């Protein structure tokens, strides 16, 4: 049964979530409430991002996060906002966040788990470039009433029951899937509401946009350099804003591929499997796209640690398949440098 029920553009997020829930006879409303809690935190963070330049909360917080990255003040604010919203909402048993080393335990009586990057692309904050929040939602495997276990938090992307991102750009959007297509909602701050603006988002099968940091060109494997050269020979457009959510969202709408291969500094890739790649992979596949690490589906990867990194190739299926072919040629030794 389609749960979109052909809801018209302009439907509020609340109405859309409620109608989706009605489409699932056994839905108890907890996931619906969880999605509302995420949207609420997104509204609050949106206001703080838009006022950042005025509120003198720009610039470094003077601390470093578990990644050893310089924490921007808004990173810290974002982590607080989402953790507080999910704690107060009561629907989440535990969180894995980019900003915290260990599991954040919340309501032991809840059945849902969240993996989240509260604010991705934070190095762009002061430059006023689009930034985003990325989240995945899982069902716990351990017993209700107990603390979440490491096994709960290390489930493969295939086990996601929902995933999405918030994009704080020229307008703020929430894009998410519960496994039944992808829908996008645009925020109207004067009304404090998200409205359905992009129904059943589908990524073009092919595209002419490639998103990769060519500053690392000489660190990439020959197969990646070959692919970059092929894109240039075909006069594709290079679009890379240093903000994964922004690059992903544009490619989802227009067709394209985002590539973050292994580099000297990040031999396993830079992006995080649990709270960046799995969520976008779920969205990409639900929109008809693909997401791999060059050799396997991102969502097939069995996580070994909370903050594990992976190479990421994600976007239009034909383009991701092409990169996969280049890897296969490398494996068979057919790639010419
Ligand atoms: P680089 C931001 O730090 C991020 O995680 C993604 O949002 C972005 O696409 C990538 O890293 C940028 O990394 O190494 O190109 O600056």
PDB file of C-alpha atoms and ligand atoms in Angstrom, residues 69 98 117 120-124 213 216 240-245 247 258 260 266 270-271 276, ligand 1:
ATOM      1  CA  UNK A  69      38.473  18.335  14.418  1.00  0.00           C
ATOM      2  CA  UNK A  98      29.774  12.628  15.400  1.00  0.00           C
ATOM      3  CA  UNK A 117      25.916  14.116  12.287  1.00  0.00           C
ATOM      4  CA  UNK A 120      27.987  18.459   8.591  1.00  0.00           C
ATOM      5  CA  UNK A 121      30.130  20.848   6.592  1.00  0.00           C
ATOM      6  CA  UNK A 122      30.802  23.018   9.611  1.00  0.00           C
ATOM      7  CA  UNK A 123      34.038  24.322   8.115  1.00  0.00           C
ATOM      8  CA  UNK A 124      31.719  26.288   5.816  1.00  0.00           C
ATOM      9  CA  UNK A 213      38.000  17.504  -4.213  1.00  0.00           C
ATOM     10  CA  UNK A 216      43.855  15.524  -3.699  1.00  0.00           C
ATOM     11  CA  UNK A 240      32.150  20.672  -5.133  1.00  0.00           C
ATOM     12  CA  UNK A 241      31.172  22.962  -2.259  1.00  0.00           C
ATOM     13  CA  UNK A 242      32.874  21.093   0.580  1.00  0.00           C
ATOM     14  CA  UNK A 243      29.528  20.357   2.180  1.00  0.00           C
ATOM     15  CA  UNK A 244      28.329  16.796   1.578  1.00  0.00           C
ATOM     16  CA  UNK A 245      24.644  17.507   2.142  1.00  0.00           C
ATOM     17  CA  UNK A 247      26.562  18.507  -2.986  1.00  0.00           C
ATOM     18  CA  UNK A 258      29.744  12.671  -5.380  1.00  0.00           C
ATOM     19  CA  UNK A 260      35.179  10.864  -1.668  1.00  0.00           C
ATOM     20  CA  UNK A 266      42.238   9.286   5.117  1.00  0.00           C
ATOM     21  CA  UNK A 270      37.016  10.676   5.245  1.00  0.00           C
ATOM     22  CA  UNK A 271      33.270  10.239   5.569  1.00  0.00           C
ATOM     23  CA  UNK A 276      26.839  10.263   7.101  1.00  0.00           C
TER      24      UNK A 276
HETATM   25  P1  LIG B   1      37.454  17.969   2.055  1.00  0.00           P
HETATM   26  C1  LIG B   1      32.805  18.307   5.617  1.00  0.00           C
HETATM   27  O1  LIG B   1      33.892  18.319   6.533  1.00  0.00           O
HETATM   28  C2  LIG B   1      32.774  16.931   4.986  1.00  0.00           C
HETATM   29  O2  LIG B   1      32.561  15.964   5.964  1.00  0.00           O
HETATM   30  C3  LIG B   1      31.717  16.880   3.901  1.00  0.00           C
HETATM   31  O3  LIG B   1      30.593  17.641   4.223  1.00  0.00           O
HETATM   32  C4  LIG B   1      32.445  17.411   2.690  1.00  0.00           C
HETATM   33  O4  LIG B   1      31.922  16.923   1.452  1.00  0.00           O
HETATM   34  C5  LIG B   1      33.861  16.896   2.913  1.00  0.00           C
HETATM   35  O5  LIG B   1      34.003  16.692   4.322  1.00  0.00           O
HETATM   36  C6  LIG B   1      34.882  17.916   2.486  1.00  0.00           C
HETATM   37  O6  LIG B   1      36.148  17.335   2.718  1.00  0.00           O
HETATM   38  O7  LIG B   1      38.580  17.028   2.447  1.00  0.00           O
HETATM   39  O8  LIG B   1      37.206  17.983   0.545  1.00  0.00           O
HETATM   40  O9  LIG B   1      37.582  19.362   2.622  1.00  0.00           O
END
